[in-house]
Structures are given as C-alpha cells and as structure tokens.
Tab-separated table of N, CA, C and O in Angstrom:
chain	number	residue	atom	x	y	z
W	1	UNK	N	15.201	-8.741	15.980
W	1	UNK	CA	14.364	-8.854	14.803
W	1	UNK	C	15.205	-8.469	13.584
W	1	UNK	O	15.878	-7.444	13.592
W	2	UNK	N	15.121	-9.254	12.512
W	2	UNK	CA	15.899	-8.914	11.315
W	2	UNK	C	15.355	-7.673	10.628
W	2	UNK	O	14.186	-7.318	10.756
W	3	UNK	N	16.216	-7.019	9.883
W	3	UNK	CA	15.821	-5.847	9.112
W	3	UNK	C	14.951	-6.283	7.934
W	3	UNK	O	15.226	-7.297	7.297
W	4	UNK	N	13.945	-5.513	7.663
W	4	UNK	CA	13.064	-5.814	6.535
W	4	UNK	C	13.777	-5.509	5.218
W	4	UNK	O	14.476	-4.508	5.095
W	5	UNK	N	13.583	-6.379	4.240
W	5	UNK	CA	14.130	-6.127	2.914
W	5	UNK	C	13.285	-5.115	2.159
W	5	UNK	O	13.795	-4.267	1.441
W	6	UNK	N	11.981	-5.215	2.320
W	6	UNK	CA	11.066	-4.362	1.557
W	6	UNK	C	9.750	-4.265	2.321
W	6	UNK	O	9.312	-5.228	2.930
W	7	UNK	N	9.139	-3.096	2.271
W	7	UNK	CA	7.798	-2.878	2.811
W	7	UNK	C	6.917	-2.485	1.636
W	7	UNK	O	7.226	-1.519	0.927
W	8	UNK	N	5.874	-3.244	1.403
W	8	UNK	CA	4.951	-2.939	0.318
W	8	UNK	C	3.679	-2.338	0.889
W	8	UNK	O	3.088	-2.880	1.815
W	9	UNK	N	3.292	-1.206	0.331
W	9	UNK	CA	2.069	-0.528	0.759
W	9	UNK	C	1.133	-0.478	-0.437
W	9	UNK	O	1.464	0.109	-1.470
W	10	UNK	N	-0.009	-1.137	-0.290
W	10	UNK	CA	-1.019	-1.117	-1.344
W	10	UNK	C	-1.870	0.121	-1.135
W	10	UNK	O	-2.513	0.271	-0.102
W	11	UNK	N	-1.872	1.008	-2.104
W	11	UNK	CA	-2.544	2.298	-1.964
W	11	UNK	C	-3.722	2.410	-2.922
W	11	UNK	O	-3.618	2.063	-4.095
W	12	UNK	N	-4.819	2.893	-2.378
W	12	UNK	CA	-6.005	3.206	-3.172
W	12	UNK	C	-6.731	4.349	-2.471
W	12	UNK	O	-6.689	4.461	-1.242
W	13	UNK	N	-7.390	5.209	-3.236
W	13	UNK	CA	-8.158	6.289	-2.615
W	13	UNK	C	-9.219	5.728	-1.669
W	13	UNK	O	-9.730	4.617	-1.864
W	14	UNK	N	-9.538	6.501	-0.652
W	14	UNK	CA	-10.483	6.032	0.362
W	14	UNK	C	-11.839	5.659	-0.235
W	14	UNK	O	-12.479	4.713	0.220
W	15	UNK	N	-12.270	6.367	-1.271
W	15	UNK	CA	-13.549	6.032	-1.905
W	15	UNK	C	-13.541	4.649	-2.524
W	15	UNK	O	-14.541	3.924	-2.472
W	16	UNK	N	-12.402	4.277	-3.089
W	16	UNK	CA	-12.265	2.936	-3.668
W	16	UNK	C	-12.308	1.890	-2.557
W	16	UNK	O	-13.007	0.872	-2.664
W	17	UNK	N	-11.569	2.128	-1.492
W	17	UNK	CA	-11.572	1.179	-0.378
W	17	UNK	C	-12.960	1.036	0.216
W	17	UNK	O	-13.408	-0.068	0.532
W	18	UNK	N	-13.643	2.140	0.373
W	18	UNK	CA	-14.993	2.128	0.928
W	18	UNK	C	-15.934	1.327	0.028
W	18	UNK	O	-16.720	0.518	0.504
W	19	UNK	N	-15.832	1.520	-1.276
W	19	UNK	CA	-16.718	0.800	-2.190
W	19	UNK	C	-16.420	-0.694	-2.212
W	19	UNK	O	-17.314	-1.510	-2.435
W	20	UNK	N	-15.179	-1.074	-1.965
W	20	UNK	CA	-14.807	-2.493	-1.981
W	20	UNK	C	-15.205	-3.213	-0.705
W	20	UNK	O	-15.677	-4.340	-0.751
W	21	UNK	N	-14.961	-2.591	0.440
W	21	UNK	CA	-15.157	-3.295	1.701
W	21	UNK	C	-16.356	-2.797	2.499
W	21	UNK	O	-16.944	-3.544	3.267
W	22	UNK	N	-16.694	-1.515	2.351
W	22	UNK	CA	-17.816	-0.963	3.102
W	22	UNK	C	-17.568	-0.847	4.593
W	22	UNK	O	-18.512	-0.743	5.365
W	23	UNK	N	-16.301	-0.857	4.986
W	23	UNK	CA	-15.981	-0.763	6.407
W	23	UNK	C	-15.448	0.618	6.756
W	23	UNK	O	-14.817	1.269	5.943
W	24	UNK	N	-15.703	1.046	7.953
W	24	UNK	CA	-15.165	2.254	8.580
W	24	UNK	C	-15.746	3.543	8.035
W	24	UNK	O	-16.230	4.340	8.786
W	25	UNK	N	-15.691	3.823	6.782
W	25	UNK	CA	-16.168	5.069	6.206
W	25	UNK	C	-15.038	5.784	5.499
W	25	UNK	O	-13.857	5.591	5.817
W	26	UNK	N	-15.369	6.625	4.533
W	26	UNK	CA	-14.338	7.286	3.726
W	26	UNK	C	-13.370	8.161	4.526
W	26	UNK	O	-12.169	8.154	4.248
W	27	UNK	N	-13.862	8.910	5.493
W	27	UNK	CA	-12.960	9.816	6.228
W	27	UNK	C	-11.925	9.064	7.065
W	27	UNK	O	-10.727	9.364	6.966
W	28	UNK	N	-12.324	8.087	7.884
W	28	UNK	CA	-11.302	7.326	8.619
W	28	UNK	C	-10.344	6.583	7.682
W	28	UNK	O	-9.141	6.490	7.960
W	29	UNK	N	-10.857	6.062	6.583
W	29	UNK	CA	-9.997	5.375	5.629
W	29	UNK	C	-8.966	6.320	5.023
W	29	UNK	O	-7.808	5.957	4.837
W	30	UNK	N	-9.381	7.542	4.717
W	30	UNK	CA	-8.444	8.511	4.143
W	30	UNK	C	-7.375	8.909	5.158
W	30	UNK	O	-6.202	9.063	4.799
W	31	UNK	N	-7.755	9.067	6.424
W	31	UNK	CA	-6.758	9.387	7.452
W	31	UNK	C	-5.740	8.253	7.580
W	31	UNK	O	-4.529	8.496	7.649
W	32	UNK	N	-6.233	7.020	7.569
W	32	UNK	CA	-5.334	5.874	7.655
W	32	UNK	C	-4.431	5.810	6.419
W	32	UNK	O	-3.227	5.567	6.523
W	33	UNK	N	-5.001	6.054	5.252
W	33	UNK	CA	-4.220	6.057	4.012
W	33	UNK	C	-3.091	7.083	4.092
W	33	UNK	O	-1.949	6.802	3.725
W	34	UNK	N	-3.390	8.273	4.557
W	34	UNK	CA	-2.380	9.324	4.645
W	34	UNK	C	-1.265	8.947	5.621
W	34	UNK	O	-0.102	9.273	5.401
W	35	UNK	N	-1.614	8.240	6.701
W	35	UNK	CA	-0.579	7.784	7.642
W	35	UNK	C	0.348	6.770	6.974
W	35	UNK	O	1.566	6.807	7.156
W	36	UNK	N	-0.229	5.849	6.216
W	36	UNK	CA	0.604	4.871	5.502
W	36	UNK	C	1.502	5.559	4.476
W	36	UNK	O	2.679	5.204	4.332
W	37	UNK	N	0.973	6.521	3.752
W	37	UNK	CA	1.781	7.226	2.756
W	37	UNK	C	2.893	8.041	3.417
W	37	UNK	O	4.009	8.114	2.891
W	38	UNK	N	2.609	8.629	4.571
W	38	UNK	CA	3.642	9.360	5.321
W	38	UNK	C	4.733	8.396	5.779
W	38	UNK	O	5.926	8.709	5.698
W	39	UNK	N	4.336	7.225	6.244
W	39	UNK	CA	5.319	6.210	6.628
W	39	UNK	C	6.186	5.834	5.432
W	39	UNK	O	7.408	5.717	5.548
W	40	UNK	N	5.561	5.654	4.283
W	40	UNK	CA	6.298	5.265	3.075
W	40	UNK	C	7.335	6.323	2.703
W	40	UNK	O	8.432	5.981	2.240
W	41	UNK	N	7.018	7.579	2.908
W	41	UNK	CA	7.977	8.649	2.594
W	41	UNK	C	9.180	8.619	3.532
W	41	UNK	O	10.282	8.999	3.151
W	42	UNK	N	8.972	8.151	4.754
W	42	UNK	CA	10.061	8.101	5.737
W	42	UNK	C	10.885	6.815	5.649
W	42	UNK	O	12.014	6.782	6.130
W	43	UNK	N	10.323	5.781	5.088
W	43	UNK	CA	10.974	4.468	5.063
W	43	UNK	C	11.610	4.228	3.698
W	43	UNK	O	10.906	4.082	2.696
W	44	UNK	N	12.932	4.169	3.665
W	44	UNK	CA	13.623	4.006	2.386
W	44	UNK	C	13.339	2.659	1.734
W	44	UNK	O	13.505	2.512	0.528
W	45	UNK	N	12.884	1.690	2.490
W	45	UNK	CA	12.594	0.362	1.938
W	45	UNK	C	11.133	0.208	1.525
W	45	UNK	O	10.712	-0.870	1.107
W	46	UNK	N	10.365	1.249	1.620
W	46	UNK	CA	8.944	1.171	1.284
W	46	UNK	C	8.708	1.423	-0.197
W	46	UNK	O	9.345	2.277	-0.803
W	47	UNK	N	7.783	0.664	-0.731
W	47	UNK	CA	7.327	0.846	-2.103
W	47	UNK	C	5.810	0.936	-2.070
W	47	UNK	O	5.151	0.081	-1.476
W	48	UNK	N	5.276	1.969	-2.680
W	48	UNK	CA	3.823	2.149	-2.751
W	48	UNK	C	3.345	1.620	-4.097
W	48	UNK	O	3.870	1.998	-5.143
W	49	UNK	N	2.359	0.739	-4.038
W	49	UNK	CA	1.783	0.155	-5.245
W	49	UNK	C	0.353	0.638	-5.423
W	49	UNK	O	-0.411	0.717	-4.451
W	50	UNK	N	-0.007	0.923	-6.640
W	50	UNK	CA	-1.349	1.392	-6.971
W	50	UNK	C	-2.321	0.212	-6.921
W	50	UNK	O	-2.347	-0.625	-7.825
W	51	UNK	N	-3.109	0.152	-5.866
W	51	UNK	CA	-4.034	-0.967	-5.671
W	51	UNK	C	-5.366	-0.774	-6.391
W	51	UNK	O	-6.266	-1.586	-6.243
W	52	UNK	N	-5.476	0.287	-7.188
W	52	UNK	CA	-6.698	0.442	-7.980
W	52	UNK	C	-6.621	-0.388	-9.256
W	52	UNK	O	-7.623	-0.560	-9.942
W	53	UNK	N	-5.428	-0.877	-9.570
W	53	UNK	CA	-5.267	-1.706	-10.766
W	53	UNK	C	-5.812	-3.111	-10.507
W	53	UNK	O	-6.183	-3.438	-9.382
W	54	UNK	N	-5.800	-3.927	-11.520
W	54	UNK	CA	-6.314	-5.286	-11.380
W	54	UNK	C	-5.453	-6.073	-10.393
W	54	UNK	O	-4.247	-5.802	-10.255
W	55	UNK	N	-6.048	-7.062	-9.717
W	55	UNK	CA	-5.257	-7.898	-8.814
W	55	UNK	C	-4.062	-8.559	-9.526
W	55	UNK	O	-2.986	-8.675	-8.948
W	56	UNK	N	-4.245	-8.947	-10.769
W	56	UNK	CA	-3.154	-9.568	-11.517
W	56	UNK	C	-2.001	-8.585	-11.725
W	56	UNK	O	-0.829	-8.944	-11.558
W	57	UNK	N	-2.307	-7.345	-12.066
W	57	UNK	CA	-1.261	-6.335	-12.272
W	57	UNK	C	-0.507	-6.062	-10.971
W	57	UNK	O	0.730	-5.954	-10.974
W	58	UNK	N	-1.226	-5.964	-9.872
W	58	UNK	CA	-0.579	-5.721	-8.577
W	58	UNK	C	0.286	-6.922	-8.199
W	58	UNK	O	1.435	-6.767	-7.776
W	59	UNK	N	-0.248	-8.126	-8.366
W	59	UNK	CA	0.513	-9.335	-8.033
W	59	UNK	C	1.776	-9.447	-8.886
W	59	UNK	O	2.832	-9.861	-8.390
W	60	UNK	N	1.694	-9.065	-10.139
W	60	UNK	CA	2.869	-9.091	-11.015
W	60	UNK	C	3.947	-8.152	-10.491
W	60	UNK	O	5.127	-8.512	-10.440
W	61	UNK	N	3.554	-6.947	-10.090
W	61	UNK	CA	4.513	-5.989	-9.525
W	61	UNK	C	5.126	-6.525	-8.232
W	61	UNK	O	6.333	-6.387	-8.005
W	62	UNK	N	4.298	-7.133	-7.386
W	62	UNK	CA	4.796	-7.678	-6.115
W	62	UNK	C	5.817	-8.786	-6.397
W	62	UNK	O	6.899	-8.796	-5.798
W	63	UNK	N	5.491	-9.680	-7.284
W	63	UNK	CA	6.439	-10.753	-7.628
W	63	UNK	C	7.763	-10.192	-8.137
W	63	UNK	O	8.831	-10.666	-7.762
W	64	UNK	N	7.690	-9.181	-8.975
W	64	UNK	CA	8.911	-8.576	-9.517
W	64	UNK	C	9.736	-7.911	-8.408
W	64	UNK	O	10.964	-8.038	-8.378
W	65	UNK	N	9.074	-7.225	-7.504
W	65	UNK	CA	9.796	-6.587	-6.402
W	65	UNK	C	10.446	-7.625	-5.495
W	65	UNK	O	11.584	-7.451	-5.049
W	66	UNK	N	9.737	-8.709	-5.223
W	66	UNK	CA	10.300	-9.764	-4.372
W	66	UNK	C	11.489	-10.414	-5.084
W	66	UNK	O	12.516	-10.696	-4.469
W	67	UNK	N	11.352	-10.640	-6.360
W	67	UNK	CA	12.416	-11.283	-7.125
W	67	UNK	C	13.684	-10.429	-7.163
W	67	UNK	O	14.797	-10.960	-7.125
W	68	UNK	N	13.538	-9.128	-7.212
W	68	UNK	CA	14.699	-8.248	-7.366
W	68	UNK	C	15.230	-7.684	-6.054
W	68	UNK	O	16.196	-6.930	-6.069
W	69	UNK	N	14.600	-8.018	-4.960
W	69	UNK	CA	15.038	-7.487	-3.657
W	69	UNK	C	15.989	-8.457	-2.991
W	69	UNK	O	15.862	-9.601	-2.998
C-alpha cells in the first residue's frame, strides 16, 4: 500500500455533530472525536480542519491542502 500524502480530519464538537446528524448521541460522538484527535497528534501527515465553519470554507482549505501536498 502506498504511503498517504495527507490525512484530513474534519473536527467539530460532539454537540455540533449530534445536532447535524442526530446519530449515536453526544457522549459516543465525543469519545470518537477524541480518538481521531489523538490519532492526528501521532500522525505527522494529519491535518485537523475546523468543520464548524461553512462547507465552502472547509472545501477551500481542503483544495489548498491538496494543491500544496
């Protein structure tokens, strides 16, 4: 398997995720969020993006990261 160039993690507080999707519940979502953030700290190729911003703002950041990677 080839090495990944970049890992993008879209991050939002569990309350935001719960209000958007209504799945799982705030506590399980927060535990999952913390696992992703811990992974991001260990992975030098990981970038955490603030997913509470508008979809356009997040997409702009993603495009820029892909372009420069």
